[in-house]
Coordinates of C-alpha atoms in Angstrom, one line a residue:
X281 CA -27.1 48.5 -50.5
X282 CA -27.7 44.6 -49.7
X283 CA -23.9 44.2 -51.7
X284 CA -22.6 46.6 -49.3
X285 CA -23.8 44.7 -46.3
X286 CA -22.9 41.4 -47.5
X287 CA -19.4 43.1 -48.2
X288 CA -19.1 44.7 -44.6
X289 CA -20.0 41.2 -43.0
X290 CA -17.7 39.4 -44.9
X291 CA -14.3 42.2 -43.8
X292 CA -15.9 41.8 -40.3
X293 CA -15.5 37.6 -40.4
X294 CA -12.4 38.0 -41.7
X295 CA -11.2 39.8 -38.7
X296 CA -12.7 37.9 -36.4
X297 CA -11.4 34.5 -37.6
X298 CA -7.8 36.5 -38.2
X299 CA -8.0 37.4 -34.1
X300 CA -8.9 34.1 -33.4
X301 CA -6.3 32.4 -35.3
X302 CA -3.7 34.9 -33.2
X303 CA -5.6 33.7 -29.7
X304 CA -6.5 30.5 -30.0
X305 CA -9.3 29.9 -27.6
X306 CA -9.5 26.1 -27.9
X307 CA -6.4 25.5 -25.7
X308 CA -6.5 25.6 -22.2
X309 CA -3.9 28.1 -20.3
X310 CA -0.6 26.3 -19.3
X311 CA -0.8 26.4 -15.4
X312 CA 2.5 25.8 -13.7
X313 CA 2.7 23.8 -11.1
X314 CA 3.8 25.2 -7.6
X315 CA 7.3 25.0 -6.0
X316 CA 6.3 22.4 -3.8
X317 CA 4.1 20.3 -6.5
X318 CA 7.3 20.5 -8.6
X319 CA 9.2 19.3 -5.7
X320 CA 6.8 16.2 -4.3
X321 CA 6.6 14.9 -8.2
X322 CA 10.7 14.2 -8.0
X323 CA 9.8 12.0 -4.6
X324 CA 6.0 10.8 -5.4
X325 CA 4.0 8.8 -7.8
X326 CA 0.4 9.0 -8.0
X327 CA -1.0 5.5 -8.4
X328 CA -3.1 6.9 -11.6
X329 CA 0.6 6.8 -13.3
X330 CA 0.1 2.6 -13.0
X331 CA -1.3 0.9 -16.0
X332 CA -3.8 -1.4 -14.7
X333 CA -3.1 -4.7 -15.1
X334 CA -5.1 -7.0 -17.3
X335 CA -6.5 -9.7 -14.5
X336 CA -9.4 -11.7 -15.6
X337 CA -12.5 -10.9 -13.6
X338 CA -13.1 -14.7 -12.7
X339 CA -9.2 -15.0 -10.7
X340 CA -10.3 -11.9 -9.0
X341 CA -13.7 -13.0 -7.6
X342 CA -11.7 -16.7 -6.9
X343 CA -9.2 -14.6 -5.1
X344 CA -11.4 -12.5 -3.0
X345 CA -13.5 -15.7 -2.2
X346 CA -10.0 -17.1 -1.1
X347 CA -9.3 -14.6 1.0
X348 CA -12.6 -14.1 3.0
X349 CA -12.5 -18.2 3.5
X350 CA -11.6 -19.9 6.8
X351 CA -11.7 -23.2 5.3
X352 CA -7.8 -21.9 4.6
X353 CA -7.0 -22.5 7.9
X354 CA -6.5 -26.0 9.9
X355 CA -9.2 -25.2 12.1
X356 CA -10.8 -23.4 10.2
X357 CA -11.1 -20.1 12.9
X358 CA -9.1 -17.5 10.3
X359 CA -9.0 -16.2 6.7
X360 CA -6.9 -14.0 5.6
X361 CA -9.0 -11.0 6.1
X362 CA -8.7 -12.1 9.8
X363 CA -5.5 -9.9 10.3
X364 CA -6.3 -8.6 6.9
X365 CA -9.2 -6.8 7.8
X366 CA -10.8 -4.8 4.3
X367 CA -13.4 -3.1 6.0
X368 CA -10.3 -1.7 8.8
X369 CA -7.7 -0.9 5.9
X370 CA -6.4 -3.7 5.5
X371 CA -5.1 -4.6 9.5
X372 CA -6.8 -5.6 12.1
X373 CA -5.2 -3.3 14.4
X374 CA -3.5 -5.3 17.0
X375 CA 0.3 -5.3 17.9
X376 CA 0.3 -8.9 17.2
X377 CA -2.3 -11.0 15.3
X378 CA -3.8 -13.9 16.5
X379 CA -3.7 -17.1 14.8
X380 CA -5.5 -20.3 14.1
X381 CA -4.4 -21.8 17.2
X382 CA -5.5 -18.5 19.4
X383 CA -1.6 -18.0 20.1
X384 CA -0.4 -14.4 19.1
X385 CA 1.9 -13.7 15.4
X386 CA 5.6 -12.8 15.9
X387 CA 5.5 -9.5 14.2
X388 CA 3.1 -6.7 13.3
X389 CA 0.4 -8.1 10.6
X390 CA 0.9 -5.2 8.0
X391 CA -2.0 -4.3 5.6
X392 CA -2.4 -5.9 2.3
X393 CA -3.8 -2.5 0.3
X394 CA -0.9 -1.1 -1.9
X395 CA 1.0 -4.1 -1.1
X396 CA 1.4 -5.5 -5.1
X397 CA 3.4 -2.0 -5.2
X398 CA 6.2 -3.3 -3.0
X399 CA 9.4 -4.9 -4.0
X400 CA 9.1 -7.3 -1.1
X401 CA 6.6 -8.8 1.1
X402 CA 6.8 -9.5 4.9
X403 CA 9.0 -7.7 7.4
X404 CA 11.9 -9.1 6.8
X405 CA 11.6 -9.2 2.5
X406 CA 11.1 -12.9 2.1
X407 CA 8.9 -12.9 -0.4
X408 CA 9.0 -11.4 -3.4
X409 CA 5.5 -10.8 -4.3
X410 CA 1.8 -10.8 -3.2
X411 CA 1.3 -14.5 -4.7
X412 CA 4.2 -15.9 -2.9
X413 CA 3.6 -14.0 0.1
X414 CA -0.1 -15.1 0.4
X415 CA 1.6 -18.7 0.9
X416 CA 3.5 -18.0 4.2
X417 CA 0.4 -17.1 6.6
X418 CA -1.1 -20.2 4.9
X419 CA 1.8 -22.6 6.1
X420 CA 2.6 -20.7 9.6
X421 CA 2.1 -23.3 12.8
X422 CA 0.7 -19.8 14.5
X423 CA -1.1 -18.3 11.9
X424 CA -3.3 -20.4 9.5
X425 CA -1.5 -23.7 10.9
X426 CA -2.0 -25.9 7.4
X427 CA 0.7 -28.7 7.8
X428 CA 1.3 -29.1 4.0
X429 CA 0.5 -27.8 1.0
X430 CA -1.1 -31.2 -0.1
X431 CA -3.3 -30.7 3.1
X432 CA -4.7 -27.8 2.1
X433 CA -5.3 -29.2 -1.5
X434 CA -7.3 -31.8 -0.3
X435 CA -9.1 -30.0 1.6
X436 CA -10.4 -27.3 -1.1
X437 CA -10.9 -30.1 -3.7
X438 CA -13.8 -31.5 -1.5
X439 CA -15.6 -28.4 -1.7
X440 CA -17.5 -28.7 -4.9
X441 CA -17.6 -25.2 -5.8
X442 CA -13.9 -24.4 -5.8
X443 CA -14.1 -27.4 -8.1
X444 CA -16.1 -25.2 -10.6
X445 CA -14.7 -22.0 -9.7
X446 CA -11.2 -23.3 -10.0
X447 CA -11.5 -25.2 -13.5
X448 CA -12.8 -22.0 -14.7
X449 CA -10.3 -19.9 -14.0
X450 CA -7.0 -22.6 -15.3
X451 CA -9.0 -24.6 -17.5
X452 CA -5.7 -25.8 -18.9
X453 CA -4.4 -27.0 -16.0
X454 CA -4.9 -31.1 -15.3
X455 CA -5.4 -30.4 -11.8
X456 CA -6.2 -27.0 -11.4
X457 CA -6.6 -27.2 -7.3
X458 CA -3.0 -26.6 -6.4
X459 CA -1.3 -24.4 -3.9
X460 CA -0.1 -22.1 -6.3
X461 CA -2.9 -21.9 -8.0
X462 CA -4.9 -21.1 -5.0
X463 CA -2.1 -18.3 -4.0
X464 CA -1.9 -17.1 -7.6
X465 CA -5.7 -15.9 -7.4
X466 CA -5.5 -14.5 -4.0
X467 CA -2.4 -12.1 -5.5
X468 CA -4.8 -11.3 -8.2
X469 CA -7.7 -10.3 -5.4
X470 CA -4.2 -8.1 -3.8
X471 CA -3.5 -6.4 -6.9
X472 CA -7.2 -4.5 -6.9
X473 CA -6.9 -3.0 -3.6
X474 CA -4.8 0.2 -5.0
X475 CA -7.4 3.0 -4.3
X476 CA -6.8 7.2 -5.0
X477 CA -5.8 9.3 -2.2
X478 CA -6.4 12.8 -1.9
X479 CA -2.6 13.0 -2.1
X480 CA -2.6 11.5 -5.6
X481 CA -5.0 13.9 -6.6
X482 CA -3.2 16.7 -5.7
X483 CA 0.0 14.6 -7.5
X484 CA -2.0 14.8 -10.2
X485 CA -2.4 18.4 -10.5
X486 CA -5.3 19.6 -8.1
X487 CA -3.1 22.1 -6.6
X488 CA -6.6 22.7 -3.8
X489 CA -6.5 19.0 -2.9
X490 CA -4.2 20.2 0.4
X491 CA -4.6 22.2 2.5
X492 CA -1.9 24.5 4.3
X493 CA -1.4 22.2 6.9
X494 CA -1.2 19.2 4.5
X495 CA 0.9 21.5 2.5
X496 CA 3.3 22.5 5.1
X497 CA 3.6 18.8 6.8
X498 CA 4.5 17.5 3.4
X499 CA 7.4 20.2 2.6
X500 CA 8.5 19.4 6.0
X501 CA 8.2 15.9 5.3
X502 CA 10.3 16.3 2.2
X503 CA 13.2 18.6 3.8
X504 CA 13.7 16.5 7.0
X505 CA 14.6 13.5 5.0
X506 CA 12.1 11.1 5.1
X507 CA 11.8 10.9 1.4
X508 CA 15.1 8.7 1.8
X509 CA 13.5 5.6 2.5
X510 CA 9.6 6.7 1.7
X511 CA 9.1 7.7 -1.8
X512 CA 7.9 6.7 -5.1
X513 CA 4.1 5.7 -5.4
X514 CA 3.7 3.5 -2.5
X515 CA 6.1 5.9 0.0
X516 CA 8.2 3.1 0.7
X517 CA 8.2 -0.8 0.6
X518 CA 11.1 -0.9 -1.6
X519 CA 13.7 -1.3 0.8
X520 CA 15.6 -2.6 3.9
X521 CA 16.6 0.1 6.2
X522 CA 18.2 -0.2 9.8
X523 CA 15.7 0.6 12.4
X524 CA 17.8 2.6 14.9
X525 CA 20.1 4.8 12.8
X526 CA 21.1 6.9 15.6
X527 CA 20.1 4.7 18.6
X528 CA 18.8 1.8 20.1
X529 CA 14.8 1.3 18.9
X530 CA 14.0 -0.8 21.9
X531 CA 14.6 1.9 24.2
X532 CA 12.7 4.0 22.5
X533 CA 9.5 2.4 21.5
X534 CA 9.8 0.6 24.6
X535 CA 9.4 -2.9 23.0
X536 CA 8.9 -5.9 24.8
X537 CA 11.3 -8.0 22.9
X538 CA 14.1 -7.4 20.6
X539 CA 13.9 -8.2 17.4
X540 CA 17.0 -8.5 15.4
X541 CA 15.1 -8.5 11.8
X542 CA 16.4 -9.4 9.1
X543 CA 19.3 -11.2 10.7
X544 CA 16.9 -13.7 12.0
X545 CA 16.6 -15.2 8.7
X546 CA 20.3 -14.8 7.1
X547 CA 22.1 -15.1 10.4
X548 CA 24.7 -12.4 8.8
X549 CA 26.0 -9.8 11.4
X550 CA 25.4 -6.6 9.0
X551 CA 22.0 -7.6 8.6
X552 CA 20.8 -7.2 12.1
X553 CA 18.1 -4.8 12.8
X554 CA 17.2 -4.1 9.0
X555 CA 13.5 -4.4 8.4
X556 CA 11.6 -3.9 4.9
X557 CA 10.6 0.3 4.9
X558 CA 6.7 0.0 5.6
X559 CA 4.7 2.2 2.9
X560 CA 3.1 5.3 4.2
X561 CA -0.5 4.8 2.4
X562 CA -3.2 4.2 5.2
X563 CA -0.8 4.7 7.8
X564 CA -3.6 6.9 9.9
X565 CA -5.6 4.4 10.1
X566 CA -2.9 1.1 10.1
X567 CA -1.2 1.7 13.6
X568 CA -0.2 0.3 15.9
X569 CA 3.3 1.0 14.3
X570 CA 6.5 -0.7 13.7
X571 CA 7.4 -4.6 13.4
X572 CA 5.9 -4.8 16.9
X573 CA 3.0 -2.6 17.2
X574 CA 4.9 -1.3 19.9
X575 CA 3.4 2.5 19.3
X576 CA 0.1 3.7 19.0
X577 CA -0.1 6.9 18.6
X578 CA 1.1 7.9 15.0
X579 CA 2.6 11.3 15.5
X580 CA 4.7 10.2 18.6
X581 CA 5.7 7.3 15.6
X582 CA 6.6 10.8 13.4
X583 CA 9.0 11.8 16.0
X584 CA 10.8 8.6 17.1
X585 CA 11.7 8.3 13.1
X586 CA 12.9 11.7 13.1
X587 CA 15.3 10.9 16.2
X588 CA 16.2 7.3 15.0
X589 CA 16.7 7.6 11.8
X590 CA 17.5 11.2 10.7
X591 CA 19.0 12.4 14.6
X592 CA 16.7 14.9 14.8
X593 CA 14.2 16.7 17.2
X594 CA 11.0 16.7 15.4
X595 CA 9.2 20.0 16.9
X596 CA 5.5 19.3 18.1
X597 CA 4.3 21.8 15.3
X598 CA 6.3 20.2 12.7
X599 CA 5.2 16.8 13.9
X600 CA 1.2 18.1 13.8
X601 CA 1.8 19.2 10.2
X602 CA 3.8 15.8 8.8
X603 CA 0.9 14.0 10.5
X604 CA -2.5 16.3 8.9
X605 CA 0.1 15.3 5.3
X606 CA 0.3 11.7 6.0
X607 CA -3.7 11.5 6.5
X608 CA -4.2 12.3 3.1
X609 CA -2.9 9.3 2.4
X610 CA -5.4 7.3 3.3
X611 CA -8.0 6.0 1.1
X612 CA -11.1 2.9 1.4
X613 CA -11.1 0.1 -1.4
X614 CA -13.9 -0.1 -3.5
X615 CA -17.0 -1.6 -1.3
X616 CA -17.1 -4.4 -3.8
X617 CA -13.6 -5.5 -2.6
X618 CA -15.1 -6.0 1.0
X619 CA -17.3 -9.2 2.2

């Protein structure tokens, strides 16, 4: 009788462990994405698709010293959180920013998150990347006002702790105070400050991240056009782009001053007007908008994009929808990046 058993259990095993070899548990069910998940991933990034980069943790902490510092200005009134404010997103919120000197910027002081993901820094692309563009504010009569480079070298190499701080992080440098050095860590400080959005997690597969709103702003977003210039993982900074397609900006955004962009710099006739694409991440919380801060309100911004650059009439609905999308953009730095 106790054979028998033995016997029955072992037939019974064997068909259990033959209908789990046919449905293997162990693997998770395939689920496909959605139309419009399918269709954002050919336009989108998320920023978990980045490999990290491998930054030592002593540049960073020089760098985000660096950047909090007004001893990097002549009169020492500004750092570079000044118009780069971390605990506002990375602006300060003003049209123009003001400088060492209390006289106002000549342009829009753009926010430094997600701004290693660009091809270009500054409005009109003069800089390729956060380490040279951290340089330019820093040698600006308006902004930080520092005469020279030399000045500023001097200045930092009286300060006993950056003597430390600064041998420790280029040991192999003779002199390891120098102006590229000093910009070199504050681009390593920059290159931290890419946080998740709830848009990348729903890039990443959590189909539940949007809502229907979000969902129907960003399909609206994608079928008017705007993908043209703002793609990719940081929706845009990768490219000039006329501002006033279809019509005079000016008039429009009723700004105080023209501002030819790009020409200003190359004096060629086919470059007047073109300004670098601003990225899209933070931009509900980054206004006012534009190379001015001519705008405040960011879904009357929506709307004069959709007439100047595409020629169309962005519908208050649609514009409501494209702006409850572009919120989910937005996302804080890590508190530890923050003075």
């Amino acid at each position: 009788m106790k054979k028998v058993v033995l016997i029955m259990a072992g037939l019974a095993f064997v068909a259990c462990k033959k209908e789990s070899s046919e449905h293997d548990f162990s693997k998770a069910p395939v689920v496909e994405k959605s139309e419009l998940l399918t269709k954002a991933s050919n336009f989108f990034k998320s920023v978990s698709t980045i490999t990290g980069e491998d930054i030592p943790q002593e540049k960073i902490d020089l760098g985000k010293k660096l950047f909090y510092d007004k001893a990097l200005s002549k009169n020492g009134t500004i750092s570079c959180n000044s118009c780069h404010n971390l605990a506002t997103f990375g602006v300060d919120n003003k049209s123009l920013s003001v400088g060492d000197t209390k006289e106002l910027g000549g342009r829009n002081s753009p926010t430094v998150i997600y701004s290693s993901l660009h091809s270009m820094q500054f409005w009109d692309g003069r800089a390729k990347d956060v380490e040279e563009q951290a340089k330019g504010p820093l040698l600006n009569p308006v902004e930080h006002g520092i005469p020279n480079a030399e000045f500023l070298e001097k200045k930092l190499r009286g300060i006993p702790e950056y003597q430390g701080l600064f041998k420790k992080v280029f040991p192999n440098d003779k002199e390891s105070i120098t102006f590229d050095n000093l910009a070199n860590a504050i681009g390593a400080f920059e290159r931290k400050l890419i946080p998740k959005s709830k848009f990348d997690d729903y890039l990443d597969g959590n189909e539940s991240a949007l809502n229907d709103q979000e969902k129907k702003g960003l399909n609206s977003f994608i079928d008017n056009g705007c993908i043209a210039c703002h793609g990719g993982v940081a929706l845009g900074g990768q490219m000039f782009q006329k501002f006033g397609v279809y019509g005079d900006y000016a008039k429009m955004t009723r700004s105080k001053k023209m501002d030819k962009g790009l020409y200003d710099l190359t004096k060629k006739e086919g470059d007047q007007f073109l300004f670098k694409v601003p990225s899209l991440r933070n931009v509900e919380k980054t206004g006012p908008y534009f190379h001015d801060g001519s705008v405040a309100s960011l879904k009357e911004a929506v709307k004069m994009m959709g007439k100047l650059q595409l020629d169309k009439d962005i519908t208050d609905k649609e514009a409501d929808d494209m702006v409850a999308f572009l919120k989910t953009l937005t996302a804080d730095v890590d508190a530890k990046y923050k003075e």
